[in-house]
Coordinates of C-alpha atoms in Angstrom, one line a residue:
X8 CA -66.2 194.8 278.4
X9 CA -65.3 191.2 279.1
X10 CA -69.0 190.4 279.7
X11 CA -69.9 192.1 276.4
X12 CA -67.7 189.6 274.5
X13 CA -68.6 186.5 276.6
X14 CA -70.8 185.1 273.9
X15 CA -69.2 186.5 270.8
X16 CA -70.0 183.7 268.4
X17 CA -73.6 183.5 269.4
X18 CA -74.0 187.2 269.5
X19 CA -72.4 187.6 266.1
X20 CA -74.7 185.0 264.5
X21 CA -77.7 186.4 266.3
X22 CA -76.9 190.0 265.3
X23 CA -76.2 189.2 261.7
X24 CA -79.4 187.1 261.3
X25 CA -81.5 189.9 263.0
X26 CA -79.9 192.5 260.8
X27 CA -80.7 190.5 257.7
X28 CA -84.3 190.3 258.9
X29 CA -84.4 194.0 259.6
X30 CA -83.1 195.1 256.2
X31 CA -86.3 194.7 254.1
X32 CA -88.5 196.0 256.9
X33 CA -86.3 199.0 257.4
X34 CA -86.6 199.9 253.7
X35 CA -90.3 199.2 253.7
X36 CA -91.0 201.3 256.8
X37 CA -88.9 204.1 255.4
X38 CA -90.9 204.2 252.1
X39 CA -94.2 203.9 254.0
X40 CA -93.4 206.8 256.3
X41 CA -93.0 209.2 253.4
X42 CA -89.3 210.0 254.0
X43 CA -87.9 207.3 251.7
X44 CA -86.0 204.0 252.2
X45 CA -82.8 205.8 253.5
X46 CA -84.7 207.2 256.5
X47 CA -85.8 203.7 257.4
X48 CA -82.3 202.3 257.0
X49 CA -80.7 205.2 259.1
X50 CA -83.3 204.6 261.8
X51 CA -82.5 200.9 261.9
X52 CA -78.8 201.5 262.1
X53 CA -78.7 204.0 264.9
X54 CA -81.6 202.8 267.0
X55 CA -80.4 199.2 266.9
X56 CA -76.8 200.1 267.9
X57 CA -77.4 202.7 270.6
X58 CA -80.6 201.2 272.1
X59 CA -78.6 198.0 272.5
X60 CA -75.5 199.8 273.9
X61 CA -77.4 201.9 276.5
X62 CA -80.6 199.8 277.0
X63 CA -81.8 197.5 279.7
X64 CA -82.7 194.4 277.7
X65 CA -79.6 192.4 276.6
X66 CA -81.1 190.6 273.7
X67 CA -83.4 193.3 272.3
X68 CA -83.1 194.3 268.7
X69 CA -84.5 197.7 268.0
X70 CA -85.4 199.6 264.8
X71 CA -88.4 201.0 262.9
X72 CA -91.6 199.1 263.8
X73 CA -95.1 199.1 262.5
X74 CA -96.7 201.1 265.3
X75 CA -94.0 203.7 265.4
X76 CA -94.0 204.0 261.6
X77 CA -97.8 204.4 261.5
X78 CA -97.7 207.3 264.0
X79 CA -94.7 208.8 262.2
X80 CA -96.7 208.8 259.0
X81 CA -99.3 211.0 260.7
X82 CA -96.6 213.3 262.0
X83 CA -94.9 213.6 258.6
X84 CA -98.2 214.1 256.7
X85 CA -99.3 216.8 259.1
X86 CA -96.0 218.8 258.8
X87 CA -95.9 218.3 255.0
X88 CA -99.4 219.7 254.8
X89 CA -98.3 223.1 256.2
X90 CA -95.1 223.1 254.1
X91 CA -96.7 222.8 250.7
X92 CA -95.8 219.1 250.5
X93 CA -92.1 220.0 250.2
X94 CA -90.1 217.4 252.1
X95 CA -86.9 219.5 252.1
X96 CA -88.8 222.4 253.7
X97 CA -90.6 220.2 256.2
X98 CA -87.7 217.9 257.1
X99 CA -86.2 220.1 259.9
X100 CA -89.6 220.2 261.7
X101 CA -90.2 216.5 261.2
X102 CA -86.8 215.4 262.6
X103 CA -87.1 217.9 265.4
X104 CA -90.3 216.1 266.5
X105 CA -88.6 212.8 266.3
X106 CA -85.6 214.1 268.3
X107 CA -88.0 215.5 270.9
X108 CA -89.7 212.1 271.2
X109 CA -86.3 210.5 271.9
X110 CA -85.5 213.1 274.5
X111 CA -88.9 212.5 276.1
X112 CA -88.1 208.8 276.3
X113 CA -84.8 209.5 278.1
X114 CA -86.7 211.8 280.5
X115 CA -89.3 209.1 281.2
X116 CA -86.5 206.6 281.9
X117 CA -84.7 208.9 284.4
X118 CA -88.1 209.7 286.1
X119 CA -88.7 206.0 286.6
X120 CA -91.9 205.7 284.4
X121 CA -90.9 202.3 283.0
X122 CA -92.7 200.5 285.8
X123 CA -96.0 202.3 285.0
X124 CA -96.4 200.9 281.5
X125 CA -98.2 197.9 283.0
X126 CA -101.2 200.1 283.7
X127 CA -102.1 200.3 280.0
X128 CA -105.2 198.0 279.7
X129 CA -105.2 195.1 277.3
X130 CA -108.2 196.3 275.2
X131 CA -106.5 199.7 274.5
X132 CA -103.3 197.9 273.3
X133 CA -105.4 195.4 271.3
X134 CA -107.5 198.0 269.6
X135 CA -104.4 200.1 268.8
X136 CA -102.3 197.2 267.4
X137 CA -105.2 196.0 265.2
X138 CA -105.7 199.6 263.9
X139 CA -102.0 199.8 263.1
X140 CA -102.4 196.6 261.0
X141 CA -105.5 198.0 259.2
X142 CA -103.8 201.3 258.5
X143 CA -100.7 199.6 257.0
X144 CA -102.7 197.1 255.1
X145 CA -105.1 199.6 253.5
X146 CA -102.5 202.3 252.7
X147 CA -100.3 199.7 250.9
X148 CA -103.1 198.6 248.6
X149 CA -102.5 201.5 246.3
X150 CA -98.8 200.9 245.7
X151 CA -99.5 197.2 245.4
X152 CA -101.9 198.0 242.6
X153 CA -99.2 200.2 241.0
X154 CA -101.3 203.4 241.5
X155 CA -99.7 206.6 242.7
X156 CA -102.2 209.6 242.9
X157 CA -99.5 212.2 242.1
X158 CA -98.8 210.4 238.8
X159 CA -102.5 210.2 237.7
X160 CA -102.9 213.3 235.4
X161 CA -106.7 213.1 235.4
X162 CA -106.8 213.0 239.2
X163 CA -104.2 215.8 239.6
X164 CA -106.0 218.0 237.1
X165 CA -109.1 218.4 239.3
X166 CA -106.9 220.1 242.0
X167 CA -105.5 222.8 239.8
X168 CA -108.1 225.5 240.6
X169 CA -107.5 224.9 244.3
X170 CA -103.8 224.9 243.8
X171 CA -103.9 228.3 242.1
X172 CA -106.0 229.7 245.0
X173 CA -103.5 228.3 247.6
X174 CA -100.5 229.8 245.7
X175 CA -102.2 233.2 245.6
X176 CA -103.1 233.0 249.3
X177 CA -99.4 232.2 250.1
X178 CA -98.4 235.3 248.1
X179 CA -100.7 237.5 250.1
X180 CA -99.4 236.0 253.3
X181 CA -95.8 236.7 252.3
X182 CA -96.7 240.3 251.4
X183 CA -98.4 240.8 254.7
X184 CA -95.3 239.5 256.4
X185 CA -93.1 241.8 254.4
X186 CA -95.2 244.9 255.2
X187 CA -96.5 245.5 251.7
X188 CA -99.7 247.6 251.8
X189 CA -101.6 245.3 249.3
X190 CA -104.9 247.3 249.8
X191 CA -103.3 250.5 248.5
X192 CA -101.2 249.1 245.7
X193 CA -101.9 245.7 244.1
X194 CA -99.0 246.2 241.6
X195 CA -96.6 244.0 243.6
X196 CA -99.3 241.3 244.0
X197 CA -100.2 241.4 240.3
X198 CA -96.5 241.1 239.3
X199 CA -96.0 238.1 241.6
X200 CA -99.2 236.5 240.4
X201 CA -98.0 236.8 236.8
X202 CA -94.9 234.9 237.7
X203 CA -96.9 231.8 238.8
X204 CA -95.9 229.1 236.3
X205 CA -97.8 226.0 235.3
X206 CA -95.0 224.0 236.9
X207 CA -95.8 225.7 240.3
X208 CA -99.5 224.9 239.8
X209 CA -98.8 221.3 238.8
X210 CA -96.5 220.8 241.8
X211 CA -99.1 222.2 244.2
X212 CA -101.8 220.1 242.5
X213 CA -99.7 216.9 243.0
X214 CA -99.3 217.8 246.7
X215 CA -103.1 218.2 247.1
X216 CA -103.7 214.9 245.2
X217 CA -101.3 213.1 247.5
X218 CA -102.9 214.6 250.6
X219 CA -106.4 213.7 249.3
X220 CA -105.3 210.0 249.0
X221 CA -103.4 209.8 252.3
X222 CA -104.4 207.7 255.2
X223 CA -107.1 205.0 255.4
X224 CA -110.0 207.3 254.4
X225 CA -108.0 208.7 251.5
X226 CA -106.9 205.3 250.2
X227 CA -110.5 204.1 250.3
X228 CA -111.7 207.2 248.4
X229 CA -109.3 206.7 245.5
X230 CA -109.5 202.9 245.4
X231 CA -112.0 202.9 242.5
X232 CA -109.5 205.0 240.5
X233 CA -106.7 202.7 241.4
X234 CA -108.7 199.7 240.2
X235 CA -109.4 201.5 236.9
X236 CA -105.7 202.1 236.5
X237 CA -104.2 198.8 237.7
X238 CA -100.6 198.1 236.8
X239 CA -100.6 194.3 236.5
X240 CA -96.8 194.1 236.6
X241 CA -96.8 195.8 240.0
X242 CA -99.7 193.6 241.2
X243 CA -97.8 190.5 240.2
X244 CA -94.6 191.6 242.0
X245 CA -96.6 192.4 245.2
X246 CA -98.6 189.2 245.0
X247 CA -95.5 187.1 244.4
X248 CA -93.8 188.7 247.4
X249 CA -96.8 187.9 249.7
X250 CA -97.0 184.3 248.4
X251 CA -93.2 183.7 249.0
X252 CA -93.4 185.2 252.5
X253 CA -96.2 182.9 253.6
X254 CA -95.2 179.9 251.5
X255 CA -91.5 179.8 252.4
X256 CA -92.3 179.7 256.1
X257 CA -93.9 176.3 255.5
X258 CA -90.6 175.0 254.1
X259 CA -88.2 176.4 256.7
X260 CA -88.0 179.2 259.2
X261 CA -84.1 179.0 259.3
X262 CA -84.0 181.6 256.6
X263 CA -86.2 184.7 257.0
X264 CA -89.0 184.4 254.4
X265 CA -89.2 188.2 254.1
X266 CA -85.6 188.4 252.9
X267 CA -86.2 185.5 250.5
X268 CA -89.2 187.3 249.0
X269 CA -87.2 190.5 248.6
X270 CA -84.2 188.8 246.9
X271 CA -86.3 186.5 244.6
X272 CA -88.8 189.1 243.4
X273 CA -86.3 191.9 243.0
X274 CA -84.0 189.5 241.3
X275 CA -86.7 188.5 238.8
X276 CA -87.6 192.1 238.1
X277 CA -84.0 193.1 237.5
X278 CA -82.9 190.0 235.6
X279 CA -85.7 190.3 233.1
X280 CA -85.4 194.0 232.8
X281 CA -89.1 194.6 233.7
X282 CA -90.5 198.1 233.5
X283 CA -91.2 198.4 237.2
X284 CA -91.2 201.4 239.6
X285 CA -88.1 201.3 241.9
X286 CA -87.9 202.8 245.3
X287 CA -86.1 206.1 245.9
X288 CA -82.3 206.2 245.6
X289 CA -80.4 205.2 248.8
X290 CA -77.3 207.4 249.3
X291 CA -74.0 205.6 249.8
X292 CA -71.3 206.3 252.4
X293 CA -71.5 207.2 256.0
X294 CA -74.7 209.0 257.1
X295 CA -74.1 212.6 258.0
X296 CA -75.9 214.7 260.7
X297 CA -78.8 216.8 259.5
X298 CA -77.7 220.2 260.9
X299 CA -81.0 221.8 259.7
X300 CA -82.5 220.6 263.0
X301 CA -80.3 223.1 264.8
X302 CA -80.1 225.9 262.2
X303 CA -83.8 226.0 261.6
X304 CA -84.9 225.4 265.2
X305 CA -87.5 227.6 266.8
X306 CA -89.9 226.9 269.7
X307 CA -92.8 228.1 267.6
X308 CA -92.0 225.4 265.1
X309 CA -92.3 222.5 267.6
X310 CA -94.9 223.9 270.0
X311 CA -97.9 222.4 268.0
X312 CA -96.2 219.0 268.0
X313 CA -95.1 218.6 271.7
X314 CA -98.1 216.4 272.5
X315 CA -97.5 214.3 269.4
X316 CA -93.9 213.9 270.3
X317 CA -94.8 212.8 273.8
X318 CA -97.3 210.3 272.4
X319 CA -94.7 208.9 270.0
X320 CA -92.3 208.6 273.0
X321 CA -95.0 206.7 275.1
X322 CA -95.8 204.4 272.2
X323 CA -92.2 203.6 271.7
X324 CA -91.9 202.9 275.4
X325 CA -94.9 200.5 275.4
X326 CA -93.7 198.8 272.2
X327 CA -90.2 198.3 273.5
X328 CA -91.1 197.1 277.0
X329 CA -93.6 194.6 275.6
X330 CA -90.9 193.2 273.5
X331 CA -88.6 193.2 276.6
X332 CA -91.2 191.0 278.4
X333 CA -91.1 188.6 275.4
X334 CA -87.3 188.5 275.6
X335 CA -87.5 187.9 279.4
X336 CA -89.8 184.9 278.9
X337 CA -87.5 183.4 276.3
X338 CA -84.2 183.9 278.1
X339 CA -85.5 183.6 281.7
X340 CA -83.9 187.0 282.6
X341 CA -85.3 190.3 283.9
X342 CA -84.9 193.5 281.9
X343 CA -84.5 196.9 283.5
X344 CA -87.4 199.0 282.2
X345 CA -86.1 202.5 283.0
X346 CA -82.7 201.8 281.6
X347 CA -84.4 200.4 278.5
X348 CA -86.4 203.6 278.0
X349 CA -83.1 205.6 278.3
X350 CA -81.5 203.4 275.7
X351 CA -84.4 203.7 273.3
X352 CA -84.5 207.5 273.8
X353 CA -80.8 207.8 273.0
X354 CA -81.2 205.6 269.9
X355 CA -84.2 207.6 268.6
X356 CA -82.5 210.9 269.3
X357 CA -79.3 210.0 267.5
X358 CA -81.3 208.4 264.7
X359 CA -83.3 211.7 264.3
X360 CA -80.2 213.8 264.1
X361 CA -79.0 211.6 261.1
X362 CA -82.4 211.7 259.4
X363 CA -83.8 208.4 260.5
X364 CA -87.4 207.5 261.4
X365 CA -88.1 206.6 265.0
X366 CA -88.4 203.0 266.2
X367 CA -88.6 200.7 269.2
X368 CA -87.9 197.2 270.3
X369 CA -88.9 194.8 267.5
X370 CA -90.4 191.5 268.7
X371 CA -89.8 189.4 265.6
X372 CA -86.2 190.6 265.2
X373 CA -85.6 190.1 269.0
X374 CA -86.9 186.5 268.8
X375 CA -84.8 185.8 265.8
X376 CA -81.7 187.1 267.6
X377 CA -82.4 184.9 270.7
X378 CA -83.1 181.8 268.6
X379 CA -79.9 182.4 266.7
X380 CA -77.7 182.5 269.8
X381 CA -77.7 186.2 270.9
X382 CA -77.4 186.7 274.6
X383 CA -75.7 190.1 275.2
X384 CA -75.9 193.7 274.0
X385 CA -73.3 193.0 271.4
X386 CA -75.9 191.2 269.2
X387 CA -78.0 194.4 268.8
X388 CA -74.9 196.4 268.1
X389 CA -73.8 194.0 265.4
X390 CA -77.2 194.1 263.8
X391 CA -76.8 197.9 263.4
X392 CA -73.3 197.6 262.1
X393 CA -74.4 195.1 259.5
X394 CA -76.9 197.5 258.1
X395 CA -74.3 200.3 258.1
X396 CA -72.0 198.1 256.0
X397 CA -74.7 198.0 253.3
X398 CA -74.2 201.8 252.9
X399 CA -70.4 201.4 252.8
X400 CA -69.8 198.5 250.4
X401 CA -69.6 199.8 246.9
X402 CA -72.5 198.9 244.7
X403 CA -74.9 197.8 247.4
X404 CA -76.7 201.1 247.9
X405 CA -77.3 201.3 244.1
X406 CA -78.5 197.7 244.1
X407 CA -80.9 198.4 247.0
X408 CA -82.2 201.4 245.2
X409 CA -83.3 199.1 242.4
X410 CA -85.7 197.2 244.6
X411 CA -89.3 197.4 243.2
X412 CA -91.6 199.5 245.2
X413 CA -94.4 196.9 244.8
X414 CA -92.1 194.3 246.5
X415 CA -91.9 196.5 249.6
X416 CA -95.6 197.1 249.4
X417 CA -96.1 193.3 249.5
X418 CA -93.8 193.0 252.5
X419 CA -95.8 195.8 254.4
X420 CA -99.1 194.1 253.6
X421 CA -97.9 191.0 255.4
X422 CA -96.6 193.1 258.3
X423 CA -100.0 194.8 258.5
X424 CA -101.7 191.4 258.6
X425 CA -99.3 190.0 261.2
X426 CA -99.4 193.0 263.6
X427 CA -103.1 192.7 264.2
X428 CA -104.1 191.3 267.6
X429 CA -106.1 188.2 266.6
X430 CA -106.2 187.0 270.2
X431 CA -108.2 190.0 271.1
X432 CA -110.4 189.8 268.1
X433 CA -111.2 186.1 268.6
X434 CA -112.2 186.9 272.2
X435 CA -114.9 189.4 271.2
X436 CA -117.8 186.9 271.2
X437 CA -116.7 185.4 274.5
X438 CA -116.4 188.5 276.6
X439 CA -119.2 189.1 279.1
X440 CA -121.7 191.9 278.4
X441 CA -121.3 193.8 281.6
X442 CA -122.5 197.3 280.8
X443 CA -125.6 199.0 279.4
X444 CA -125.5 201.6 276.7
X445 CA -129.1 202.8 276.3
X446 CA -131.2 199.6 275.6
X447 CA -128.1 197.6 274.6
X448 CA -126.0 195.4 276.8
X449 CA -122.4 195.4 275.8
X450 CA -119.0 194.1 276.9
X451 CA -116.9 196.9 278.3
X452 CA -113.7 195.3 277.2
X453 CA -114.9 194.9 273.6
X454 CA -116.3 198.5 273.6
X455 CA -113.0 200.0 274.6
X456 CA -111.1 197.9 272.0
X457 CA -113.6 198.8 269.2
X458 CA -113.5 202.5 270.1
X459 CA -109.7 202.6 270.0
X460 CA -109.7 200.6 266.8
X461 CA -112.1 202.8 264.9
X462 CA -110.7 206.2 266.2
X463 CA -107.2 205.1 265.4
X464 CA -108.1 203.9 261.9
X465 CA -110.3 206.6 260.7
X466 CA -109.4 209.7 262.9
X467 CA -106.2 210.1 264.9
X468 CA -103.9 207.5 266.4
X469 CA -102.6 209.8 269.0
X470 CA -106.0 210.9 270.5
X471 CA -107.5 207.4 270.2
X472 CA -105.1 205.9 272.8
X473 CA -105.8 208.8 275.2
X474 CA -109.6 208.4 274.8
X475 CA -109.3 204.6 275.2
X476 CA -107.3 205.1 278.5
X477 CA -109.9 207.5 279.9
X478 CA -112.8 205.2 279.0
X479 CA -111.0 202.2 280.4
X480 CA -110.2 204.0 283.7
X481 CA -113.8 205.2 284.1
X482 CA -115.3 201.8 283.5
X483 CA -112.8 200.1 285.8
X484 CA -113.6 202.5 288.6
X485 CA -117.3 201.9 288.1
X486 CA -116.8 198.2 288.3
X487 CA -114.7 198.4 291.4
X488 CA -117.2 200.7 293.0
X489 CA -120.1 198.4 292.1
X490 CA -118.3 195.4 293.5
X491 CA -117.1 197.3 296.6
X492 CA -114.0 195.2 296.3
X493 CA -111.0 195.3 298.6
X494 CA -107.9 197.0 297.5
X495 CA -106.0 194.8 295.0
X496 CA -103.6 192.6 297.1
X497 CA -101.4 190.2 295.1
X498 CA -98.8 189.4 297.7
X499 CA -95.3 188.1 297.2
X500 CA -94.0 184.9 298.7
X501 CA -92.4 186.5 301.7
X502 CA -95.7 188.1 302.7
X503 CA -97.9 185.0 302.4
X504 CA -99.7 184.3 305.7
X505 CA -101.8 181.2 306.4
X506 CA -105.6 181.8 306.6
X507 CA -107.5 180.5 309.6
X508 CA -108.8 177.4 307.9
X509 CA -105.3 176.3 306.9
X510 CA -104.2 175.8 310.5
X511 CA -104.7 172.0 310.3
X512 CA -103.0 171.5 307.0
X513 CA -100.6 168.5 307.2
X514 CA -97.2 169.6 308.2
X515 CA -95.5 166.9 306.2
X516 CA -97.0 168.1 302.9
X517 CA -96.0 171.8 303.2
X518 CA -92.9 171.3 301.1
X519 CA -94.9 169.6 298.3
X520 CA -97.8 172.0 298.3
X521 CA -97.5 175.8 297.8
X522 CA -100.6 177.9 298.8
X523 CA -101.2 181.2 297.0
X524 CA -103.8 183.7 298.2
X525 CA -105.5 186.3 295.9
X526 CA -107.3 189.1 297.6
X527 CA -109.2 191.7 295.5
X528 CA -109.6 191.9 291.7
X529 CA -107.1 190.6 289.2
X530 CA -107.0 193.5 286.7
X531 CA -104.6 195.3 284.4
X532 CA -102.8 197.0 287.3
X533 CA -102.0 193.8 289.1
X534 CA -101.2 191.3 286.3
X535 CA -97.5 192.1 286.4
X536 CA -97.2 191.1 290.1
X537 CA -99.4 188.0 289.5
X538 CA -97.2 186.8 286.6
X539 CA -94.3 186.5 289.0
X540 CA -96.2 183.6 290.7
X541 CA -94.1 180.9 289.0
X542 CA -90.9 182.4 290.4
X543 CA -92.4 182.3 294.0
X544 CA -93.0 178.6 294.0
X545 CA -90.4 176.5 296.0
X546 CA -88.5 173.9 293.9
X547 CA -89.8 171.2 296.3
X548 CA -93.5 172.0 295.4
X549 CA -95.4 169.7 292.9
X550 CA -98.8 171.1 293.7
X551 CA -100.0 174.7 293.8
X552 CA -103.3 175.8 295.6
X553 CA -104.7 179.1 294.4
X554 CA -107.3 180.5 296.8
X555 CA -109.7 182.7 294.8
X556 CA -112.6 183.2 297.3
X557 CA -111.7 186.9 297.7
X558 CA -111.0 187.6 294.0
X559 CA -114.4 189.0 293.0
X560 CA -113.5 190.3 289.6
X561 CA -111.1 189.6 286.7
X562 CA -110.7 191.7 283.6
X563 CA -109.3 190.6 280.2
X564 CA -105.8 191.5 281.1
X565 CA -106.1 189.5 284.3
X566 CA -107.6 186.6 282.3
X567 CA -104.7 186.4 280.0
X568 CA -102.2 186.8 282.8
X569 CA -103.9 183.9 284.6
X570 CA -103.7 181.8 281.4
X571 CA -100.0 182.5 281.0
X572 CA -99.2 181.5 284.6
X573 CA -101.3 178.4 284.4
X574 CA -99.8 177.4 281.1
X575 CA -96.3 177.7 282.5
X576 CA -97.2 175.7 285.6
X577 CA -98.8 173.1 283.3
X578 CA -95.6 172.9 281.2
X579 CA -93.6 172.3 284.4
X580 CA -95.9 169.4 285.4
X581 CA -97.1 171.3 288.4
X582 CA -100.7 170.4 289.5
X583 CA -102.9 173.5 290.1
X584 CA -105.9 173.4 292.4
X585 CA -108.5 176.2 292.7
X586 CA -110.4 176.9 295.9
X587 CA -113.4 179.2 296.2
X588 CA -113.5 180.2 292.5
X589 CA -116.3 182.8 292.1
X590 CA -118.8 183.1 289.2
X591 CA -117.4 186.0 287.2
X592 CA -113.8 184.8 287.0
X593 CA -115.0 181.2 286.4
X594 CA -117.2 182.4 283.5
X595 CA -114.3 184.1 281.8
X596 CA -112.0 181.1 282.2
X597 CA -114.6 178.8 280.8
X598 CA -115.2 181.0 277.8
X599 CA -111.5 180.7 276.7
X600 CA -111.2 177.1 277.8
X601 CA -108.8 177.6 280.7
X602 CA -111.3 175.3 282.3
X603 CA -111.1 172.4 281.4
X604 CA -107.9 172.6 279.3
X605 CA -105.5 173.8 282.0
X606 CA -107.6 173.3 285.1
X607 CA -109.7 170.2 285.3
X608 CA -113.2 170.7 286.9
X609 CA -112.3 168.0 289.5
X610 CA -109.4 170.3 290.6
X611 CA -111.8 173.1 291.6
X612 CA -113.0 173.0 295.2
X613 CA -115.7 174.9 297.0
X614 CA -113.9 174.9 300.4
X615 CA -110.3 174.5 301.5
X616 CA -111.3 171.5 303.6
X617 CA -112.4 169.6 300.4
X618 CA -109.1 170.6 298.8
X619 CA -107.1 169.3 301.7
X620 CA -108.9 166.0 301.5
X621 CA -107.9 165.7 297.8
X622 CA -104.3 166.6 298.6
X623 CA -104.1 163.9 301.4
X624 CA -105.3 161.3 299.0
X625 CA -103.2 162.3 295.9
X626 CA -100.0 164.1 297.0
X627 CA -97.2 162.0 298.5
X628 CA -94.6 163.2 301.0
X629 CA -91.3 163.0 299.1
X630 CA -89.2 164.8 301.8

């Protein structure tokens, strides 16, 4: 307890700042998910508090994130489709899936799966993250234009015949379930059919219209209609939000530009009494548990969604642990991956019980927390409590409910743009073409990224990652088989043994020079160990020799791991020398300018003897 309050001032400021940043995003993600702003806010409150309390990353701020919301949208849309678009009817099943995902995360943590996240290859993550950005960006174009398919009478009208047919089919299904012999006596069927009102048909038609326009494909389909029915006020509100978010960052980053955009544009819309579309009403008071999860529970209800819940759990694990790595790099600490998964699972489980959408560790909010002084779990807990206060302070929920929907659409568009993996996209032209597909010669890394990107965007996020992992694994095994490489062997400092040609290395320079041996390929499974290189170097060393003669192959994940390590050594004024660098790794490093920006060509030696000669002439014995 004493340790929890050891940095109270810094944690309080960090938590409050992170909570302020989280507010507009929580509301926006809630609206985007289809469950409304309150679901986003509830998710942010409970996940932030409980993931911080029970998690394994002291400075992590958790809550709804773009990837988790994108997958949640798929889950919600699928369950709504089989419940006539009725959110009230579908909500127990939706929240049960979210609860199941949280329980899966807890299970993954207890089983020690946290350490295996590093085996997700970079191209799969890159393609998935870029797809998330595309999905959010494209699906928010319609609300940014002020177009809502359910409100377009002309568009809804064309679904009425199909709506009548579906309602009649539902009547027949109900009668079959009730044991009515419809083949012998149609009287009951006819009576029920007569009771179908125009309101029932209109409601079903609106559900079908919304379903037709959902997702990337649906949004693209109805985009011409949206352009024909542009609401210029909504466009100006969304555009003004985007301009402020990007423009204010150029003035200062001390105040979150997203919050500034939300306050300014909402303030203008309210002050001038503009006829805009507000978001859904946010209830005030303490959140209450949604007991329908328990009262309506059945194994038959969740069986079709078990794989989806597991995928949601894995995505949240990846998202959170990647953010934990960022936090580690900033604070020079080491997170506990399995404990972090347990904390995230508890947060998501409790959030689901109270009607919140699932979330994960949020990179931007975590960075803001650290930069604002947050150092312990208390900062994440304070962020959650701050958001809870918004529901409890009289007048604030009503004020939040008046936020223009177009403003949140503008915020989400910037989120979509920001979440894309531009580093991976920029690397596409420079990746080596190492496989043949028919007459074409392609880059395996790029191929995996593009497949995951396209499948995620236009088909199914859940299956796309699985397919990407299978392809990546097969291609990797083929490469390793072709190269007949040794088993990956990135040793720790305690296991380093001098090679035969190092026997005559000057004894007096051994404190100044640290020699690292790499045996076997540097690939997505070994990058985590390699990235610990900087921690292995003795404080007395000013020069590091990396022997690469037995590293035959490097993939994109290994390339970026090498870049990160070399950048850290460069920033610490440590000279790095390469010995025996082979063609394939050298080609990759030259393509992204590791050579010559971080490693000068004069510091690359063919033999260790040549390297030793350079060291004797340039490194002085300080001890």
